[in-house]
CSV table of C-alpha atoms in Angstrom, one decimal:
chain,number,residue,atom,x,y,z
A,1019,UNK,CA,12.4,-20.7,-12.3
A,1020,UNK,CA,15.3,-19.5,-10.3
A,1021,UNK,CA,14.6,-18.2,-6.5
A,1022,UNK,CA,15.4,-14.5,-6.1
A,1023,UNK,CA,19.3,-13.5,-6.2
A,1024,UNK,CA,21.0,-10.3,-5.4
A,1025,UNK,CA,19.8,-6.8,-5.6
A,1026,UNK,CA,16.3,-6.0,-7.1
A,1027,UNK,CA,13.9,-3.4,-7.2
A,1028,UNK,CA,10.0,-3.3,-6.7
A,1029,UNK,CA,8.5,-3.0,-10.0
A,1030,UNK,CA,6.0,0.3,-10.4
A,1031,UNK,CA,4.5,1.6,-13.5
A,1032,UNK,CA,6.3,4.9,-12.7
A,1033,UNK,CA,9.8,3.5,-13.0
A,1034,UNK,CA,9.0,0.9,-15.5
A,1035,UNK,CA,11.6,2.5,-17.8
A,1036,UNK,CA,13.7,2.7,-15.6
A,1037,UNK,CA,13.6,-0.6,-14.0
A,1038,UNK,CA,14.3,-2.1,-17.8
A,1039,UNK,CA,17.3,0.1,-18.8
A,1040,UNK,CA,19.5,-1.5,-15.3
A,1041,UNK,CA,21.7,-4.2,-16.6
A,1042,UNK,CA,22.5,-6.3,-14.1
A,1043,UNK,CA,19.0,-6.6,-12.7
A,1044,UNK,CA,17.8,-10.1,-12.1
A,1045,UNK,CA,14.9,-9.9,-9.5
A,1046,UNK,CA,11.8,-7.7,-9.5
A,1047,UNK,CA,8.9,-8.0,-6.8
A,1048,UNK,CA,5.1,-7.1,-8.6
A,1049,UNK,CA,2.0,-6.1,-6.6
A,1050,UNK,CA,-0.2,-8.9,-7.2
A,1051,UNK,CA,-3.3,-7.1,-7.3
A,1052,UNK,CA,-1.8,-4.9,-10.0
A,1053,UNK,CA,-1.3,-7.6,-12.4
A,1054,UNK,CA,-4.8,-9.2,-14.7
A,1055,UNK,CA,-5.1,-13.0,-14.2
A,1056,UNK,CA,-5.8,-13.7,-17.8
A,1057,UNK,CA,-5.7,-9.7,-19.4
A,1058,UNK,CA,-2.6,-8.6,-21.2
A,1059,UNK,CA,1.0,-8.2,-18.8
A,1060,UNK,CA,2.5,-4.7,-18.9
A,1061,UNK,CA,5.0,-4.4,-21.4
A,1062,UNK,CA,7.4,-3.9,-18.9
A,1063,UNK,CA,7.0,-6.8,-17.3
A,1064,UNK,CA,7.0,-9.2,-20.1
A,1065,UNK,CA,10.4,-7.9,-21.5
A,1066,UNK,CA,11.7,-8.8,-18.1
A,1067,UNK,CA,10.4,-11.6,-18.5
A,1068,UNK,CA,12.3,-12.3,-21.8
A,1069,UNK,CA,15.6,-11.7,-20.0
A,1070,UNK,CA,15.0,-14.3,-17.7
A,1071,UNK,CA,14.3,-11.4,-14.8
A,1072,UNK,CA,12.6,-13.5,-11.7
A,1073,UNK,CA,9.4,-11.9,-10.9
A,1074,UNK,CA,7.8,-12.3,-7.6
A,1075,UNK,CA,4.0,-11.5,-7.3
A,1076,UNK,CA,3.6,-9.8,-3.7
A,1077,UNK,CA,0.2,-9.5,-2.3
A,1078,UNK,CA,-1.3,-7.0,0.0
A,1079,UNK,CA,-5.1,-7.7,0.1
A,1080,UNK,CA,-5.3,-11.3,0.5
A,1081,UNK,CA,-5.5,-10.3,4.8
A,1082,UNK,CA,-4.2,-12.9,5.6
A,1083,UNK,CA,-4.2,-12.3,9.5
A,1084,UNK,CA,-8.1,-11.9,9.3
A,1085,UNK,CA,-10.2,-13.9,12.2
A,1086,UNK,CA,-11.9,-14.7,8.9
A,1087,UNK,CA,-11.2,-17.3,6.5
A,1088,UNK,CA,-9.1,-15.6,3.2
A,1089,UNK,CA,-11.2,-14.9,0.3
A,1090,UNK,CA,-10.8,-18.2,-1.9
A,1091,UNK,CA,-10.7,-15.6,-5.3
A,1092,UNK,CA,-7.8,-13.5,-4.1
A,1093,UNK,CA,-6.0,-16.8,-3.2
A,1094,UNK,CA,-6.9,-17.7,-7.0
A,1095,UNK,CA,-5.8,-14.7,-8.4
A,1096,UNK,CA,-2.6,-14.7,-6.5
A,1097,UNK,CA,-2.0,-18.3,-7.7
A,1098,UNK,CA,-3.1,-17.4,-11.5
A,1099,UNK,CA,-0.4,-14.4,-11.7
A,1100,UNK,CA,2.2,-16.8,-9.8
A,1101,UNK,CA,1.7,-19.1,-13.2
A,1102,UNK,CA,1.7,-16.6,-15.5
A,1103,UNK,CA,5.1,-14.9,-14.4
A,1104,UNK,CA,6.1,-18.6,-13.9
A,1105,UNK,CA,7.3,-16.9,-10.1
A,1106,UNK,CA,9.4,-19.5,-8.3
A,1107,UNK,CA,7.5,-18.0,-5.1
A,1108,UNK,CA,5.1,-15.6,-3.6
A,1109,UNK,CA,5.0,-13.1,-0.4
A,1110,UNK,CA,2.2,-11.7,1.4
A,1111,UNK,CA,2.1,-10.3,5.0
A,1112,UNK,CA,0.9,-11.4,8.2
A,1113,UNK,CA,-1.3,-8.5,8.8
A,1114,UNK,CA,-4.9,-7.7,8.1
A,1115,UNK,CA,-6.2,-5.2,5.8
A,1116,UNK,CA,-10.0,-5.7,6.4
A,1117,UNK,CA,-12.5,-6.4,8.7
A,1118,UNK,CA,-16.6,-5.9,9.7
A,1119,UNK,CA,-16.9,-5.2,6.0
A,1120,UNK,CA,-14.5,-2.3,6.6
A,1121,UNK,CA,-11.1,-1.9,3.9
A,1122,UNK,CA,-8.6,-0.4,6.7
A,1123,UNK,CA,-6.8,1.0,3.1
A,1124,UNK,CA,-3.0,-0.3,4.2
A,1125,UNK,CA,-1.7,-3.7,6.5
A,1126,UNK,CA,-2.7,-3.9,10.3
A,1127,UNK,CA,-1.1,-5.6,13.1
A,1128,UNK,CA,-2.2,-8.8,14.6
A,1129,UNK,CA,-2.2,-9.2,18.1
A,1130,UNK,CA,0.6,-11.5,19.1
A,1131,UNK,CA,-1.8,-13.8,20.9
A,1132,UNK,CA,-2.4,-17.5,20.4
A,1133,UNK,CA,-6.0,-17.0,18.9
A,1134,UNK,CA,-4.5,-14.7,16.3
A,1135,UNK,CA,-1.2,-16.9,15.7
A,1136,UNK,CA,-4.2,-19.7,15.0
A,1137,UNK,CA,-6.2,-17.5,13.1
A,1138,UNK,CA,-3.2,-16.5,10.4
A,1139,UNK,CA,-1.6,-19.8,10.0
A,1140,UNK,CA,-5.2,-21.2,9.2
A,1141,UNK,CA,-5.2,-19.0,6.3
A,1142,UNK,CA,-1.8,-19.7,5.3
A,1143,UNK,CA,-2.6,-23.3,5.1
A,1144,UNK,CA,-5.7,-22.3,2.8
A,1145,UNK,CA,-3.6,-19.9,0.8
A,1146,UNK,CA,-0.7,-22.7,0.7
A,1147,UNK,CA,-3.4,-25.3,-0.8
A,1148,UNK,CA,-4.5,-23.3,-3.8
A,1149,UNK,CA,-0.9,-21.3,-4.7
A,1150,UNK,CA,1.8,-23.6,-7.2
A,1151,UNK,CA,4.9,-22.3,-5.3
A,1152,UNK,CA,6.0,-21.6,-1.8
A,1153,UNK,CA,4.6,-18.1,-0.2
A,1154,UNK,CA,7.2,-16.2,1.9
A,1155,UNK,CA,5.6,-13.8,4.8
A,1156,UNK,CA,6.7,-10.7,5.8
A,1157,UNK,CA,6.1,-9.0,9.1
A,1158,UNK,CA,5.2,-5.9,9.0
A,1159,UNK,CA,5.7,-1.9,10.2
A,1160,UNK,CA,3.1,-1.1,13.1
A,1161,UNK,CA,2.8,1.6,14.9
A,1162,UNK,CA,0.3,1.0,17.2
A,1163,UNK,CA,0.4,-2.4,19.5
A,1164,UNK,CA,-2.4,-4.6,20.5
A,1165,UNK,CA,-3.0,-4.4,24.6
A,1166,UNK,CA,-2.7,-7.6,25.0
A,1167,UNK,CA,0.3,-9.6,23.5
A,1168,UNK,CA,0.7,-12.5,24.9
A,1169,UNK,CA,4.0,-13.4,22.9
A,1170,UNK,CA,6.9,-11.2,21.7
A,1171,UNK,CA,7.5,-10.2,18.1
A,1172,UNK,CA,10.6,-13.1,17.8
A,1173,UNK,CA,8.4,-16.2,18.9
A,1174,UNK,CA,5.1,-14.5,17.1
A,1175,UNK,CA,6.8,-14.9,13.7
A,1176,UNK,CA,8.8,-18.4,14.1
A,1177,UNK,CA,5.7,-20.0,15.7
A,1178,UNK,CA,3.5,-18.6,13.1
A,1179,UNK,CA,6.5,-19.8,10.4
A,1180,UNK,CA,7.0,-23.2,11.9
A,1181,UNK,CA,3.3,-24.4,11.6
A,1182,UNK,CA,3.4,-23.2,8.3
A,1183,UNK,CA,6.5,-24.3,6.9
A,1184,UNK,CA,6.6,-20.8,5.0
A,1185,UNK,CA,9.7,-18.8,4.2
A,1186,UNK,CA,10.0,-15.5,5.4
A,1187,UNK,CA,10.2,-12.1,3.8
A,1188,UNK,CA,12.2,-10.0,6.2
A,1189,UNK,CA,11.9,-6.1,5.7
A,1190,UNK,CA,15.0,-4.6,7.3
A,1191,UNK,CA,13.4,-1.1,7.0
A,1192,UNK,CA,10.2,-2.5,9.0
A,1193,UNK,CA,12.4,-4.1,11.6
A,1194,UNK,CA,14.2,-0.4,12.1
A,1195,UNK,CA,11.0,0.9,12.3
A,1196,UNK,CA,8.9,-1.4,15.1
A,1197,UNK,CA,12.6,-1.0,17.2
A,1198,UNK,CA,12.5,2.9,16.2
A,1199,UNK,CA,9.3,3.4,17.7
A,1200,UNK,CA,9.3,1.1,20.7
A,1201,UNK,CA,13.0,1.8,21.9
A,1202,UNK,CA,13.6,-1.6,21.3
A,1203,UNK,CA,17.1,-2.9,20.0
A,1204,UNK,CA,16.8,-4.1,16.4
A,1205,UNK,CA,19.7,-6.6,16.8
A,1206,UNK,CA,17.9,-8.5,19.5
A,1207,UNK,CA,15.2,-9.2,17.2
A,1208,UNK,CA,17.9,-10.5,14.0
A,1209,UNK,CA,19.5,-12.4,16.6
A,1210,UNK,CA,16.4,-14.9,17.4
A,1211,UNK,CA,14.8,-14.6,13.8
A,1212,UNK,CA,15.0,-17.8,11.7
A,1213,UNK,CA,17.3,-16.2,9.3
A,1214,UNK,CA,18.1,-19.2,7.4
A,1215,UNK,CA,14.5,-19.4,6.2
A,1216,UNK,CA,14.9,-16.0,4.6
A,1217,UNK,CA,13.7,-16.3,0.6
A,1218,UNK,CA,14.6,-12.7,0.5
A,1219,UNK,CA,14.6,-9.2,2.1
A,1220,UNK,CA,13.2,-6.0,1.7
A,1221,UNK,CA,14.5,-2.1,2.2
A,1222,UNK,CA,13.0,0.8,2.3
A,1223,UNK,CA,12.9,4.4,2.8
A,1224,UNK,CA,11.1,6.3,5.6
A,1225,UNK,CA,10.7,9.5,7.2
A,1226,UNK,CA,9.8,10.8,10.8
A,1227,UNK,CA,6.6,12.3,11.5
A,1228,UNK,CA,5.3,13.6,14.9
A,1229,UNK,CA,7.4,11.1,16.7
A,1230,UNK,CA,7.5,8.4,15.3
A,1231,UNK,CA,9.5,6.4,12.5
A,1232,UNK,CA,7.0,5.6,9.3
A,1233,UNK,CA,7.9,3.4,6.8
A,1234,UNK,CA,6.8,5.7,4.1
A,1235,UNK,CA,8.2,3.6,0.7
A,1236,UNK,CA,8.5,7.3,-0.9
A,1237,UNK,CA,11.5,8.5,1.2
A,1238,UNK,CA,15.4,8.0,0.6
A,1239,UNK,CA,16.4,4.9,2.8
A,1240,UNK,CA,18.2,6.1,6.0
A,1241,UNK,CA,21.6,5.5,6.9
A,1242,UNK,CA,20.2,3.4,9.8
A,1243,UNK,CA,18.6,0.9,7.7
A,1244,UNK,CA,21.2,0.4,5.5
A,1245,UNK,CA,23.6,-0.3,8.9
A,1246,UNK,CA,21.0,-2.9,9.6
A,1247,UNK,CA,21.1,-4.3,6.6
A,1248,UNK,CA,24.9,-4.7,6.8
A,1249,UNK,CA,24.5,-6.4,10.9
A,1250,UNK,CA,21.8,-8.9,8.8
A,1251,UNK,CA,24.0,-10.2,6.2
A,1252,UNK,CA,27.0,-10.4,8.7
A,1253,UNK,CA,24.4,-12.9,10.9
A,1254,UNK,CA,23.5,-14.7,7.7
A,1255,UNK,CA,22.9,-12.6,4.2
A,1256,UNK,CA,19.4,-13.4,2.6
A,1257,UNK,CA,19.8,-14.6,-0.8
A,1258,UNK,CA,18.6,-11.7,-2.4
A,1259,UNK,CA,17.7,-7.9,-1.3
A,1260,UNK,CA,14.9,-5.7,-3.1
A,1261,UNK,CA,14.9,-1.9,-2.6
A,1262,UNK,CA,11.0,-0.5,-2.4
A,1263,UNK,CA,10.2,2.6,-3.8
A,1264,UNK,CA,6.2,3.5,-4.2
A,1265,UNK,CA,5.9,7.5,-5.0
A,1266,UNK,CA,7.9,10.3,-4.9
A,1267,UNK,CA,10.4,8.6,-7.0
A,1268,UNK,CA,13.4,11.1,-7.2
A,1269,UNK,CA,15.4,11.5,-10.4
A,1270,UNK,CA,17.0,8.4,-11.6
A,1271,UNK,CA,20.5,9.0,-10.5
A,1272,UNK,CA,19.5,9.1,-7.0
A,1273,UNK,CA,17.3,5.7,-7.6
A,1274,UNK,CA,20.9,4.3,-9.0
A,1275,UNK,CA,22.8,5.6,-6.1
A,1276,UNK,CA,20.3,3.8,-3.8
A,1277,UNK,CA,20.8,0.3,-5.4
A,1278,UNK,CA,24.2,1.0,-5.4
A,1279,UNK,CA,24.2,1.6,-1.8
A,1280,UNK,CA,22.3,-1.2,-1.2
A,1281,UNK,CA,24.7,-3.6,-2.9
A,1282,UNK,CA,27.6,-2.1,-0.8
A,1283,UNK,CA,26.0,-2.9,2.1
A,1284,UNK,CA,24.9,-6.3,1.3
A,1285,UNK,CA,28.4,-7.3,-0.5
A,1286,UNK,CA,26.3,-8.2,-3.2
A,1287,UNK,CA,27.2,-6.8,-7.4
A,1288,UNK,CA,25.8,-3.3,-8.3
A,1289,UNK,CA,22.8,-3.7,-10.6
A,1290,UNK,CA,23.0,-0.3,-12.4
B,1496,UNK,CA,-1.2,7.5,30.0
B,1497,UNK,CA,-5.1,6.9,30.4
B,1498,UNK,CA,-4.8,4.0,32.3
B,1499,UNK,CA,-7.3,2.1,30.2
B,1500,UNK,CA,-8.4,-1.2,31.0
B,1501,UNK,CA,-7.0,-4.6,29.4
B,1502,UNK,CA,-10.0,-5.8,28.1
B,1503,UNK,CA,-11.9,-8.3,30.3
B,1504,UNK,CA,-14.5,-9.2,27.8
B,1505,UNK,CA,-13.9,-12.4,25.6
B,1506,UNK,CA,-14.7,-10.8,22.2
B,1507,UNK,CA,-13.2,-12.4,19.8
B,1508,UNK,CA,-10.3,-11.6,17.3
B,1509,UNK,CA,-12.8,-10.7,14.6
B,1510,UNK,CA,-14.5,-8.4,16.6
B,1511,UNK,CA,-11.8,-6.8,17.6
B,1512,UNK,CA,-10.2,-6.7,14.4
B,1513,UNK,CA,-13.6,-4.9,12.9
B,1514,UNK,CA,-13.5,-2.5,16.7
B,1515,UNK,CA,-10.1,-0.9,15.3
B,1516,UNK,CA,-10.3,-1.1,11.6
B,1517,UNK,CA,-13.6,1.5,12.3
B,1518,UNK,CA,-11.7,3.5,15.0
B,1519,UNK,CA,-9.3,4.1,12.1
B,1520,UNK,CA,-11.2,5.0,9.5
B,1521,UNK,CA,-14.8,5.2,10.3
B,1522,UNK,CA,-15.0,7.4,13.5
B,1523,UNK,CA,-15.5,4.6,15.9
B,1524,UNK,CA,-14.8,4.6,19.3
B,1525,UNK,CA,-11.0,3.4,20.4
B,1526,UNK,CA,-11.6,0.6,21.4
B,1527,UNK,CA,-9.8,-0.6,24.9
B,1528,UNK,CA,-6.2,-0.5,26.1
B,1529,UNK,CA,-4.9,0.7,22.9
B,1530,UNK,CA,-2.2,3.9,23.7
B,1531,UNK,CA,-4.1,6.9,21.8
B,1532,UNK,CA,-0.6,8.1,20.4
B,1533,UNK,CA,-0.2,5.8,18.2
B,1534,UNK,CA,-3.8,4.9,17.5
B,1535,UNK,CA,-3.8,8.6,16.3
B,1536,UNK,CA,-0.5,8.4,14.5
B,1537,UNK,CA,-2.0,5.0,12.3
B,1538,UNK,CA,-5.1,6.9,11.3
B,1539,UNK,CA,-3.0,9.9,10.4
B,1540,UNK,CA,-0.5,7.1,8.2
B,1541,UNK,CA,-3.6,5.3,6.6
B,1542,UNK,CA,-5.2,9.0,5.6
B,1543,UNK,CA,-1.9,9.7,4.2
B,1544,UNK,CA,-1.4,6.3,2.4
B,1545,UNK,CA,-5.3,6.7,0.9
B,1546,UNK,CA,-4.5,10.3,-0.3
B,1547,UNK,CA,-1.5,8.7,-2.3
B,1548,UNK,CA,-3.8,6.2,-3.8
B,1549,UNK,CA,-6.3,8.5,-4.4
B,1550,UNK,CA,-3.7,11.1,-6.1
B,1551,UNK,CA,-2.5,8.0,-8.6
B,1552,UNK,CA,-6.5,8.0,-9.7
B,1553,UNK,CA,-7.3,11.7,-10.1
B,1554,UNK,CA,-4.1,13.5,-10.5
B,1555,UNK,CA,-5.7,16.6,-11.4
B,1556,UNK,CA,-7.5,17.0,-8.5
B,1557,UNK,CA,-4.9,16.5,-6.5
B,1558,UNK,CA,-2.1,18.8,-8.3
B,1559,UNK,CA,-4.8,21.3,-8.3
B,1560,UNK,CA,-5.0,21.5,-4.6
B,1561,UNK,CA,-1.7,21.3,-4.7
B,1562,UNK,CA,0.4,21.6,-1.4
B,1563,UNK,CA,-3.4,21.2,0.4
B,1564,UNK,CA,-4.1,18.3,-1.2
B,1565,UNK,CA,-3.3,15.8,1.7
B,1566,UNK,CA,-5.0,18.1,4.4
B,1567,UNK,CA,-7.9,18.3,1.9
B,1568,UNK,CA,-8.4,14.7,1.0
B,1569,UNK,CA,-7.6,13.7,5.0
B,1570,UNK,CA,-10.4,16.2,6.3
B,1571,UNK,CA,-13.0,15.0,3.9
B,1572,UNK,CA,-12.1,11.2,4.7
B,1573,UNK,CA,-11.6,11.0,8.1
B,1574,UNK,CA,-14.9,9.2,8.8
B,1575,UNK,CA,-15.4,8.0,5.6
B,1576,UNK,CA,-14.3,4.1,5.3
B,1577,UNK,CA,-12.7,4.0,1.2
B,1578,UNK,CA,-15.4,2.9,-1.3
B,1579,UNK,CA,-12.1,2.4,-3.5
B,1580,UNK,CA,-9.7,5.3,-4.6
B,1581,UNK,CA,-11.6,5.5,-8.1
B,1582,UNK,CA,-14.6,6.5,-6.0
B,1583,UNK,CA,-13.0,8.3,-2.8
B,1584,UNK,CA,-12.0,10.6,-5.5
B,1585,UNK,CA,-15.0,11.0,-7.4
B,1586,UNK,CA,-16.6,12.0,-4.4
B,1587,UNK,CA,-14.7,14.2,-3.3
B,1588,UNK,CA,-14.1,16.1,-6.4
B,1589,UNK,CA,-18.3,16.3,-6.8
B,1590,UNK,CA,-18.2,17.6,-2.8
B,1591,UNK,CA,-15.2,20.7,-3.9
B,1592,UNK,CA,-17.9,21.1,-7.1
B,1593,UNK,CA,-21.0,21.4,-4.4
B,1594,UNK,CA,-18.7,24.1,-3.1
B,1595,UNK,CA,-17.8,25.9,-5.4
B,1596,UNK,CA,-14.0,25.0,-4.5
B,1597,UNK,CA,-12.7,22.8,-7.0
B,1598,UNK,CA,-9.7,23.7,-8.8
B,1599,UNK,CA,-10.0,24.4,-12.9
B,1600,UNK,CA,-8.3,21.7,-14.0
B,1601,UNK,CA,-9.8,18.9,-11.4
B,1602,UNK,CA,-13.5,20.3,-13.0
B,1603,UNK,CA,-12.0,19.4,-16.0
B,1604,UNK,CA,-11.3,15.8,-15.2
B,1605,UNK,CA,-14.3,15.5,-13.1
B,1606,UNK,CA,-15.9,16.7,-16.6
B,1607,UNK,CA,-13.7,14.0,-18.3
B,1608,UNK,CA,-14.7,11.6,-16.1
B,1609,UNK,CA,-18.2,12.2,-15.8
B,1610,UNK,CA,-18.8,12.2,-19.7
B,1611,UNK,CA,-16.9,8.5,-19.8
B,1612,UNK,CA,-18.5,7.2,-16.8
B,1613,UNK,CA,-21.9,6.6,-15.2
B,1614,UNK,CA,-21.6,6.9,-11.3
B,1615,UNK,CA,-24.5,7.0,-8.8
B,1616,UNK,CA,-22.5,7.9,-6.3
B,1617,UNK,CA,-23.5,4.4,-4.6
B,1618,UNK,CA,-22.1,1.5,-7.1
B,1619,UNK,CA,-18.9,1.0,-9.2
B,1620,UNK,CA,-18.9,3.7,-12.1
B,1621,UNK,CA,-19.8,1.7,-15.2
B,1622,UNK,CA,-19.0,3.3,-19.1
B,1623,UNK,CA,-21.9,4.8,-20.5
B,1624,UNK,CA,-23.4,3.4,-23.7
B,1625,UNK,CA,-24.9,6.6,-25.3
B,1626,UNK,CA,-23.3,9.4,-26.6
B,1627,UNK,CA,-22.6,12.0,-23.1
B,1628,UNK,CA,-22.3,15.7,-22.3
B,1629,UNK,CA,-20.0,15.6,-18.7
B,1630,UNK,CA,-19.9,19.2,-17.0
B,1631,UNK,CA,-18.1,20.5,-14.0
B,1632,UNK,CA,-17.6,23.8,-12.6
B,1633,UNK,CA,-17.7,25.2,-16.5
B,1634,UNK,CA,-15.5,22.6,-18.2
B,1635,UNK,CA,-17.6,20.8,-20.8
B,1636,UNK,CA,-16.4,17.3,-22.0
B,1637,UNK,CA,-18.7,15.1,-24.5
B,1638,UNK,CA,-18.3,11.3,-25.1
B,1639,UNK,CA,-19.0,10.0,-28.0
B,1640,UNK,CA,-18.8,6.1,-28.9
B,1641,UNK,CA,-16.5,5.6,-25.6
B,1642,UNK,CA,-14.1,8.4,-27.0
B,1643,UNK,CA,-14.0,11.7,-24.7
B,1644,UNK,CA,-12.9,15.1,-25.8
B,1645,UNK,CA,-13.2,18.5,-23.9
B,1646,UNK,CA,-14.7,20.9,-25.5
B,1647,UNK,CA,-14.8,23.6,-23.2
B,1648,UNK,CA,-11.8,24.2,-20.3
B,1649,UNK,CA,-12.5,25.3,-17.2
B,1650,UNK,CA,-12.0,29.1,-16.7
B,1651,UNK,CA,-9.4,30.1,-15.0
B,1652,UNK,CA,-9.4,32.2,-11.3
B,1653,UNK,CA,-9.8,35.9,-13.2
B,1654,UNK,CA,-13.2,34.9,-15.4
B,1655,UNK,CA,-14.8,32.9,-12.5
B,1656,UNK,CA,-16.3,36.0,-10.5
B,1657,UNK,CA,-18.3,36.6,-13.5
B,1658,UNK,CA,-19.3,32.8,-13.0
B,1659,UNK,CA,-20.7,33.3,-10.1
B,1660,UNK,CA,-18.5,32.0,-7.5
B,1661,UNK,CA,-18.0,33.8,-5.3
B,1662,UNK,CA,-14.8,35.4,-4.4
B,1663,UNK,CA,-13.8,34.0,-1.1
B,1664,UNK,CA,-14.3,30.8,-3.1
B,1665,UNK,CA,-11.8,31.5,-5.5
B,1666,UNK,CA,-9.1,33.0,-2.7
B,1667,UNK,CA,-9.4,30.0,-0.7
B,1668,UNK,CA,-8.5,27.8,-3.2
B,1669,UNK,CA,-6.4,29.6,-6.2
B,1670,UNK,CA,-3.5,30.9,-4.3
B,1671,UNK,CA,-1.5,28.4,-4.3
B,1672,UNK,CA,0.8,28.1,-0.9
């Protein structure tokens, strides 16, 4: 089990094919909820596998940031996939994705109050009892704010990260995005993150929409983010950097070009 | 700016957290202080997201609709929470059948599906046992032993008058923009 290193990609069933055939890959990311507990892996995945490829699960229904204790069966499947894809770590999000018996369909901001900072790392400490490995968070793109924060986004995360004694998935493209939409300065937030407890980072591609920045996952990644990701790893370069792609995947020269460009800015070795 | 009010009350965070997941995607009130900009702009992102998950599920129905697929799907979800994107999609494509307004080849994997799959609209679709005849908006699929063929395509825009549906039907929904 080696941690994440360098440039990876998120693995989809789309680009399966293409995610095998780059040779210098050695770090994929998985949804977890995409992958059977005790069923047979996708072929793509086990060959990966075979070449040694880290895989690391990454969850997006466990809700962590509900008022309500995390479902003890989506901790155990998180924990079963970790084993099988013997994943030095895991990463979920300090959001919530469901609540009154409602599925919101996509990650929700927590308001960055005590009760809630209380109410995530009481999960995390149920999720952290269960799983075999250490779970990285990652906070997350929101466009809408809760009217009452009684903390700001930097001491939010590093309270929430030192009572949990988790490592942190940082998404560069969702930090361009929250400072995008709130005419905030991006830097300001990189320069009181914990960056040393960084297992890895994520990029991504987005696209504006009525006014505001989305994080869309099925857009080319914009010049912006890729300067930000070039200010983080002057501060302190995370260990390893994964590129997200989730639909409208564009022919795979321009996929190449984008790892490429994401190894540039990083200083880290092309993986194509 | 509105000028809403912080809220005074000392509902808790689940509360809260179930007051804005049904503002979002069950029709519920917004619920107070939040800045209806971006309350708005989150629905119209989790709409969006859902159509994407919904399109990975049916992608007939949605490259039938083509360019209106994400209009479609939002309008018909708006206030409907997901049941799952196996189901959102089932549903829907049975509510463009009821109308007369589903595309030839989403009838056909409605038909598809429908002949595989037992689905009461209310629970999980479960594989049917017996040998099944799935029909939608003239495609014919049959299932036989958990194997699915279709027998029948849908017809296409210039045979459906003589269907029976009706013209403004067909020009709402054929002409692809």
């Amino acid at each position: 089990m080696t941690g994440p290193t360098g440039v990876g990609i998120g693995w989809r069933p789309e680009i399966a094919g293409f995610v095998a055939e780059l040779p210098g890959l050695r770090f994929v990311e998985v949804v977890a909820e995409g992958v059977s507990a005790s069923g047979p892996l996708p072929s793509g995945l086990t060959q990966l596998r075979e070449r040694a490829v880290t895989v690391v699960p990454h969850g997006v229904r466990l809700s962590l940031g509900s008022a309500e204790p995390v479902d003890p069966a989506r901790v155990a499947h998180l924990a079963a996939v970790a084993q099988r894809l013997d994943a030095p770590l895991v990463s979920e999000h300090i959001a919530f994705v469901r609540a009154g018996g409602l599925e919101a369909g996509h990650l929700l901001p927590l308001p960055r109050s005590r009760e809630a900072v209380d109410a995530v790392c009481a999960n995390v400490a149920r999720a952290q009892a269960e799983l075999p490995v250490p779970i990285a968070l990652e906070p997350i793109a929101a466009l809408v704010d809760w009217p009452d924060d009684e903390l700001d986004e930097a001491d939010f995360l590093t309270e929430i990260l030192d009572r949990t004694g988790a490592l942190l998935l940082l998404d560069v493209a969702n930090v361009h995005a929250n400072a995008r939409n709130r005419g905030a300065d991006p830097l300001a937030l990189l320069d009181r993150l914990p960056l040393e407890r960084v297992a890895y980072a994520h990029v991504a591609g987005g696209a504006e929409h009525c006014g505001f920045y989305h994080d869309t996952h099925t857009d080319p990644v914009p010049p912006a983010v890729l300067e930000l990701v070039g200010a983080l790893c002057a501060r302190r370069r995370p260990p390893a950097l994964l590129l997200e792609r989730d639909g409208h995947y564009p022919p795979a020269a321009e996929l190449r070009a984008e790892l490429d460009a994401l190894a540039a800015a990083a200083g880290y070795p092309a993986v194509t | 700016m509105t000028g809403a009010p912080v809220p005074t009350s000392r509902a808790g965070l689940a509360e809260r957290q179930a007051e804005l997941v049904a503002a979002l995607v069950a029709g519920g009130p917004p619920p107070p202080g939040f800045a209806p900009g971006p309350l708005a702009a989150t629905r119209a992102a989790l709409l969006r997201k859902r159509a994407g998950d919904v399109a990975r599920h049916w992608p007939l129905l949605a490259a039938g609709l083509g360019a209106r697929w994400t209009t479609t799907f939002a309008g018909w979800a708006a206030r409907r929470p997901t049941a799952g994107s196996l189901r959102d999609g089932w549903d829907l494509a049975r509510a463009l059948h009821a109308d007369g307004a589903l595309p030839p080849v989403a009838a056909e994997e409605l038909a598809v599906r429908e002949a595989r799959l037992r689905y009461d609209g209310l629970r999980s679709p479960r594989p049917r046992r017996l040998p099944a005849v799935g029909r939608a908006g003239g495609a014919v699929a049959v299932q036989i032993a958990g194997r699915v063929r279709l027998l029948r395509p849908a017809p296409r825009v210039s045979t459906l008058a003589g269907d029976g549906v009706s013209d403004a039907a067909g020009s709402a929904l054929w002409i692809s923009d």
